[in-house]
Coordinates of C-alpha atoms and ligand atoms in Angstrom, one line a residue:
X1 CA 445.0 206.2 332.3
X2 CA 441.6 208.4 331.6
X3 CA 439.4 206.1 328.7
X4 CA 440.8 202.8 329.6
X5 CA 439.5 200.0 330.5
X6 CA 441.7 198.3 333.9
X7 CA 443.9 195.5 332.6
X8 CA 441.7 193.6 335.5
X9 CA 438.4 194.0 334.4
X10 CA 439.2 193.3 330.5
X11 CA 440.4 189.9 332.0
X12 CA 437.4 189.7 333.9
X13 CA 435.3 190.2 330.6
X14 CA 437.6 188.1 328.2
X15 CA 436.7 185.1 330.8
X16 CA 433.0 186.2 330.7
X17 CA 432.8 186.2 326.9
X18 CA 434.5 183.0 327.0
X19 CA 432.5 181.6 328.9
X20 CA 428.9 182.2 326.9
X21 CA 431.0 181.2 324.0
X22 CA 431.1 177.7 326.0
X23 CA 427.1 177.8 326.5
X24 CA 427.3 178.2 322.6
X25 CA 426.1 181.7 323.0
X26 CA 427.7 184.1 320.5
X27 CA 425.9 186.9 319.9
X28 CA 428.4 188.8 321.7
X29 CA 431.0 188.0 318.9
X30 CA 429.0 189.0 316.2
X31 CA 428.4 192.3 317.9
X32 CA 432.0 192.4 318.3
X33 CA 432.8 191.7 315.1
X34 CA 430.4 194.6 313.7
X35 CA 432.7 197.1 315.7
X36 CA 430.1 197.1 318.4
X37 CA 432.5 196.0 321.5
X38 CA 434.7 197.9 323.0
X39 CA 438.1 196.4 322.1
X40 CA 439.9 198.1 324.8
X41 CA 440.9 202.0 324.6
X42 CA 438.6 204.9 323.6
X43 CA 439.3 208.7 323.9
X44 CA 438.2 210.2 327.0
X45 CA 435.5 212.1 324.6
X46 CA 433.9 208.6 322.6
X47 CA 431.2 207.4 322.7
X48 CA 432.3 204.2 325.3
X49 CA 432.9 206.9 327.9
X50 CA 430.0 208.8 327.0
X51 CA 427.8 205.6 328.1
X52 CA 429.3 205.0 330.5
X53 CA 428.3 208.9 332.1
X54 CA 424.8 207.7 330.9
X55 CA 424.8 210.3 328.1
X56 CA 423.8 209.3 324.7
X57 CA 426.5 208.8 322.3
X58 CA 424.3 207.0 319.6
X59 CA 422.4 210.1 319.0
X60 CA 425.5 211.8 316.4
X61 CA 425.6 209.1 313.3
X62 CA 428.9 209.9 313.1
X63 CA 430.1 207.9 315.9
X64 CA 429.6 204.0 316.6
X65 CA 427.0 203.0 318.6
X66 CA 428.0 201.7 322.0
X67 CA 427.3 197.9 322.9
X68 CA 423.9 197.2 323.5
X69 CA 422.8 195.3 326.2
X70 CA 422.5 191.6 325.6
X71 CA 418.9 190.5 326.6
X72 CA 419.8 186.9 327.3
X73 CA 415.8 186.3 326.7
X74 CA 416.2 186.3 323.6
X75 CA 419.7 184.9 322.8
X76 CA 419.0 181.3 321.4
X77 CA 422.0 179.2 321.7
X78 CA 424.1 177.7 318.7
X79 CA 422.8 174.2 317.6
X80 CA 425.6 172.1 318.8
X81 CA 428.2 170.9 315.6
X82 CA 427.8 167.1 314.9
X83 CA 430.4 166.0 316.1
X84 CA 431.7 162.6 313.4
X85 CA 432.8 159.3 315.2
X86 CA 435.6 159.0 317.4
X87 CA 438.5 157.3 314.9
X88 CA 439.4 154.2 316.7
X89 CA 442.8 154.6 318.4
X90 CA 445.6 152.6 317.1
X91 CA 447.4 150.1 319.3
X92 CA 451.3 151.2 320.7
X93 CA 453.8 150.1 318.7
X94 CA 454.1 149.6 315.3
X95 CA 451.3 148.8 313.0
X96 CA 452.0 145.1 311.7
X97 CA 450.2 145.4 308.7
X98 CA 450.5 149.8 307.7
X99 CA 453.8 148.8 307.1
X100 CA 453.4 146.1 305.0
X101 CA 452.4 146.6 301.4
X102 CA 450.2 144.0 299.2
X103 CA 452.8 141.1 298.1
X104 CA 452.6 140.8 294.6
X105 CA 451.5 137.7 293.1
X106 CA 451.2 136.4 296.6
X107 CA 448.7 133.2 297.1
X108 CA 447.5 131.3 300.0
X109 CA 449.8 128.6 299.0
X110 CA 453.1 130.5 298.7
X111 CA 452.0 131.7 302.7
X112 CA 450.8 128.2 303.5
X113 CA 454.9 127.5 302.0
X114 CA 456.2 130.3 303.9
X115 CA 454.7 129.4 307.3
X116 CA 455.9 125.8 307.1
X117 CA 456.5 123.9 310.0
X118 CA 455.5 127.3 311.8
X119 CA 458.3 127.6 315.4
X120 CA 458.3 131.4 315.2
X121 CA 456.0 132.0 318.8
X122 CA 455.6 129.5 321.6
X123 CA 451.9 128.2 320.8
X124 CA 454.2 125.3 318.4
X125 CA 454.9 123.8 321.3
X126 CA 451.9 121.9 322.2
X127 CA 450.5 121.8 318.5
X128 CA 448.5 118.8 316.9
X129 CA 448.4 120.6 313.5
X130 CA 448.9 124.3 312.1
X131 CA 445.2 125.5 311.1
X132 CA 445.3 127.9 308.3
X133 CA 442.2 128.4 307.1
X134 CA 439.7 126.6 304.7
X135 CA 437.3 127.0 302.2
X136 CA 437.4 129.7 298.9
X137 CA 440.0 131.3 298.1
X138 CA 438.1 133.8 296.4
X139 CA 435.5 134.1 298.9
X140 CA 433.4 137.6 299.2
X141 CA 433.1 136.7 303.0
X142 CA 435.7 136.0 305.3
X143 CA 434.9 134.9 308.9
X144 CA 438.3 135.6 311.6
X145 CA 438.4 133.9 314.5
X146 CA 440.9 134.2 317.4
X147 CA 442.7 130.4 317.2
X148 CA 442.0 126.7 317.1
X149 CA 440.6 124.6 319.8
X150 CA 440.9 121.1 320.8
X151 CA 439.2 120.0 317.7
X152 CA 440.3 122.5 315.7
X153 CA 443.8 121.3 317.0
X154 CA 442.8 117.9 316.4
X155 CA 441.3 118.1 312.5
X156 CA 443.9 120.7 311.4
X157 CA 440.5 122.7 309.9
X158 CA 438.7 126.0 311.5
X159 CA 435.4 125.8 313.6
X160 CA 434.7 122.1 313.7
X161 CA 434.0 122.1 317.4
X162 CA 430.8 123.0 318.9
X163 CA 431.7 127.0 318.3
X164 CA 432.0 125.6 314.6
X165 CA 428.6 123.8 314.8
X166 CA 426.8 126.6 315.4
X167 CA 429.1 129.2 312.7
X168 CA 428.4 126.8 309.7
X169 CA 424.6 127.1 311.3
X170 CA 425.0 130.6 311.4
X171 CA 426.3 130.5 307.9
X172 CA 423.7 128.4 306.4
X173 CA 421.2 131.0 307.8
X174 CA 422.9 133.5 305.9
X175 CA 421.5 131.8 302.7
X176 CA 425.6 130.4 302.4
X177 CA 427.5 127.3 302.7
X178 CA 431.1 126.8 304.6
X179 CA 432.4 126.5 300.5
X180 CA 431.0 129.4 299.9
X181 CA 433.0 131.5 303.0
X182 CA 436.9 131.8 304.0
X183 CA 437.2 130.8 307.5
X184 CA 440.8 131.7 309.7
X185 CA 442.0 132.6 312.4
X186 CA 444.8 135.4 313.9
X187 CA 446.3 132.3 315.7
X188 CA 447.1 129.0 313.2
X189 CA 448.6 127.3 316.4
X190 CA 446.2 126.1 319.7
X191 CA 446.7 128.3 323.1
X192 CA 447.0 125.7 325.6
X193 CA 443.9 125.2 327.9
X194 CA 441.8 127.4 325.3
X195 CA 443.6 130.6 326.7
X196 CA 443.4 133.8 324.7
X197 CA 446.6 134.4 322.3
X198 CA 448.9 136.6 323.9
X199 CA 449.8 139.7 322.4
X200 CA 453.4 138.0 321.3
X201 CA 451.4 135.3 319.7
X202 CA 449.6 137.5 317.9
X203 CA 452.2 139.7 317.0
X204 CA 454.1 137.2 315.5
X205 CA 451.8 135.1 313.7
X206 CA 449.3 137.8 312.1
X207 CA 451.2 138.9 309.5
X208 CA 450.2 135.7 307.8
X209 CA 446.3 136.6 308.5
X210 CA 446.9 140.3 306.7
X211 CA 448.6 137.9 303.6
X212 CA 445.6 135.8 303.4
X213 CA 443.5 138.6 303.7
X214 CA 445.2 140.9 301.2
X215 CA 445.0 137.6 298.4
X216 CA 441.4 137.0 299.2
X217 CA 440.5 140.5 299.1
X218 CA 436.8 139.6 300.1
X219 CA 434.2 142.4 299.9
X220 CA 433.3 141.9 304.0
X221 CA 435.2 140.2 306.8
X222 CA 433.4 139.1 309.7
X223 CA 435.2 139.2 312.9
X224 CA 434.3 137.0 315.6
X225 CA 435.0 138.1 319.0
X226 CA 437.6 140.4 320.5
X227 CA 441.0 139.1 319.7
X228 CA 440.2 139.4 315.8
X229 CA 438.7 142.7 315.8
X230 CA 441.6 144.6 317.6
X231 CA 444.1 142.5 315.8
X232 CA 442.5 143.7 312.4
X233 CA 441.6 147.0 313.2
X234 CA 444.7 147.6 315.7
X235 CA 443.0 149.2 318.5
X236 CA 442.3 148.5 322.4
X237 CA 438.7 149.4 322.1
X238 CA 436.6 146.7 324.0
X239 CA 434.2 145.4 321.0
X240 CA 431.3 146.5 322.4
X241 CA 432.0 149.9 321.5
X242 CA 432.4 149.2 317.6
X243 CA 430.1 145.8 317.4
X244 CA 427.9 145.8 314.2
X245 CA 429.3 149.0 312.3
X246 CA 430.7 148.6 309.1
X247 CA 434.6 150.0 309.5
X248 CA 437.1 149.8 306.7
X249 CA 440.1 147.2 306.7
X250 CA 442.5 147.7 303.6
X251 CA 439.8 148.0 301.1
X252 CA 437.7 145.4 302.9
X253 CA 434.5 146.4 304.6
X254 CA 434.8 145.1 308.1
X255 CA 432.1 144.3 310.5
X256 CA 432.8 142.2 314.5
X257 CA 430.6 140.5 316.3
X258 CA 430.4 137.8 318.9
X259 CA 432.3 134.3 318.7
X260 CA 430.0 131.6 318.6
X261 CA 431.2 130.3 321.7
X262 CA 430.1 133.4 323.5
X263 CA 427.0 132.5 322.1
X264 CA 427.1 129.5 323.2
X265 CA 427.4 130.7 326.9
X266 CA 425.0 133.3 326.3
X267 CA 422.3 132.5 324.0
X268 CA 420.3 135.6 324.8
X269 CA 423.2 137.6 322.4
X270 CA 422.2 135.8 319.0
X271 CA 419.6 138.1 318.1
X272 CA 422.3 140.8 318.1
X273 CA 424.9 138.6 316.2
X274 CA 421.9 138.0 313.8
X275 CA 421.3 141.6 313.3
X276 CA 424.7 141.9 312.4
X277 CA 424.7 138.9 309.7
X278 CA 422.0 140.8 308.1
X279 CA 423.9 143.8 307.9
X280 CA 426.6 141.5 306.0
X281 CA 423.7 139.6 303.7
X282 CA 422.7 143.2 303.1
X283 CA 426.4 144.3 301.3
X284 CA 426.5 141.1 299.8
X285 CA 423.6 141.1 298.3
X286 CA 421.9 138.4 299.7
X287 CA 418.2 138.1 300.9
X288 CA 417.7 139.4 304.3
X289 CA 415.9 137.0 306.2
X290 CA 413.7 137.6 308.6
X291 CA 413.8 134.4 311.4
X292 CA 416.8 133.7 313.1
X293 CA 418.8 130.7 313.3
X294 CA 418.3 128.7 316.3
Ligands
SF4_301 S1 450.7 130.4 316.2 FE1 451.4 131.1 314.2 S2 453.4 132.0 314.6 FE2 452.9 130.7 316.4 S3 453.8 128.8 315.9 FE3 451.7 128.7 315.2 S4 451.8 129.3 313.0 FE4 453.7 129.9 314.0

């Protein structure tokens, strides 16, 4: 039909136009959006077919001026949006603790009661003693392991091994004593051979984490290492992707970094995990120091 354009060739231009809208360039839109464009039919006598037989149409003020030609010289792209951070995706499944509102009146003895003689996952089976947790109970800092280990096992208290030695150091660096902290972990029951907690494990014996968490209500929780991070958070990201930010857990500000015994394996990493403590003095209000602990 005379005065239109193919159906071909506005394809051919949509993709165009799309595509210097993906270099951020969009100077044709605003041309477009000022009438300037043709938008796909003109009468054979308008001024888009009077261009096009090199005549010019712009010369009668009565009529729209035709598209001008783009001098891609001068065309300066859109800044680039900032984009916010990726939220952290949550685990499959259920979430153990979205589900499960505050208990009220709920204290750390009632879910020391509750957990009893604690059979509910396979990690009972080779038990010394259930570790709960230890120190205040209204502590503005909570440190989360993953589980107990041998000694851990063996004492029936949190990070009293060598990982411990250097925790209560780290602690003590921090301007703090062990009194002054909560200290748990997302397992109360040792994995045999030091093994990670399996998902089941965790599954099952969180729930009583979130309750001591939810009573303690500290201002920041520290997570140490992997297993208490995505437990907390519910995600899959590997922690090196979230280390050292502040995120938010139930009212709780939440920061994770290494596990001592990482650090004990690689000593090179406690200048990071010191970095992070300062972030934590920092919120708590304590004096940042500037030497790290050894
Ligand atoms: S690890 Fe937790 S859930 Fe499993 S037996 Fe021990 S206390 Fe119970």
């Amino acid at each position: 039909m005379p005065g239109q354009i193919p159906e071909n060739l506005q394809k051919q231009l949509a993709d165009r136009l799309a595509f210097y809208e993906d270099l951020g360039i969009r100077l044709f839109y605003r041309d477009r959006a000022a009438g300037n464009v043709f938008h796909g039919e003109w009468p054979a006598e308008s001024p888009g077919n009077m261009a096009r037989s090199n005549e010019m149409p712009h010369e009668d003020p009565t009529l729209p001026k035709p598209a001008r030609k783009l001098d891609l010289q001068k065309v300066v792209p859109a800044a680039a949006p900032k984009m916010p951070p990726l939220p952290l995706p949550a685990l499959a499944g259920p979430s153990l603790f979205d589900a499960a509102d505050k208990i009220v009146d709920d204290t750390l003895l009632r879910i020391r009661e509750d957990l009893g003689e604690c059979t509910r996952c396979k990690l009972h089976k080779n038990r010394h003693s259930i570790v709960f947790g230890d120190g205040n109970p209204k502590a503005e800092l909570v440190f989360v392991g993953e589980g107990p280990g041998a000694d851990e096992d063996a004492q029936g208290l949190p990070f009293v091994g060598r990982a411990g030695k250097l925790l209560t150091q780290m602690i003590e660096a921090m301007g703090l004593q062990r009194k002054d902290v909560y200290i748990c972990n997302v397992v109360k029951c040792r994995p045999p051979e030091n093994r990670l907690p399996e998902e089941d494990e965790v599954k099952t014996c969180s729930p009583f984490l979130f309750r001591q968490l939810d009573v303690i209500a500290p201002k920041a929780i520290v997570c140490l290492g992997a297993v208490a991070a995505k437990t907390l958070l519910q995600t899959n990201r590997g922690i090196s992707q979230f280390r050292g930010q502040w995120l938010d857990y139930r009212g709780s500000k939440l920061l994770a970094t290494y596990h001592p015994a990482y650090l004990l394996r690689n000593p090179n990493a406690k200048g990071e995990v010191w970095k992070d403590l300062q972030k934590v003095m920092a919120v708590l209000g304590l004096q940042v120091k500037r030497s790290k602990p050894s």
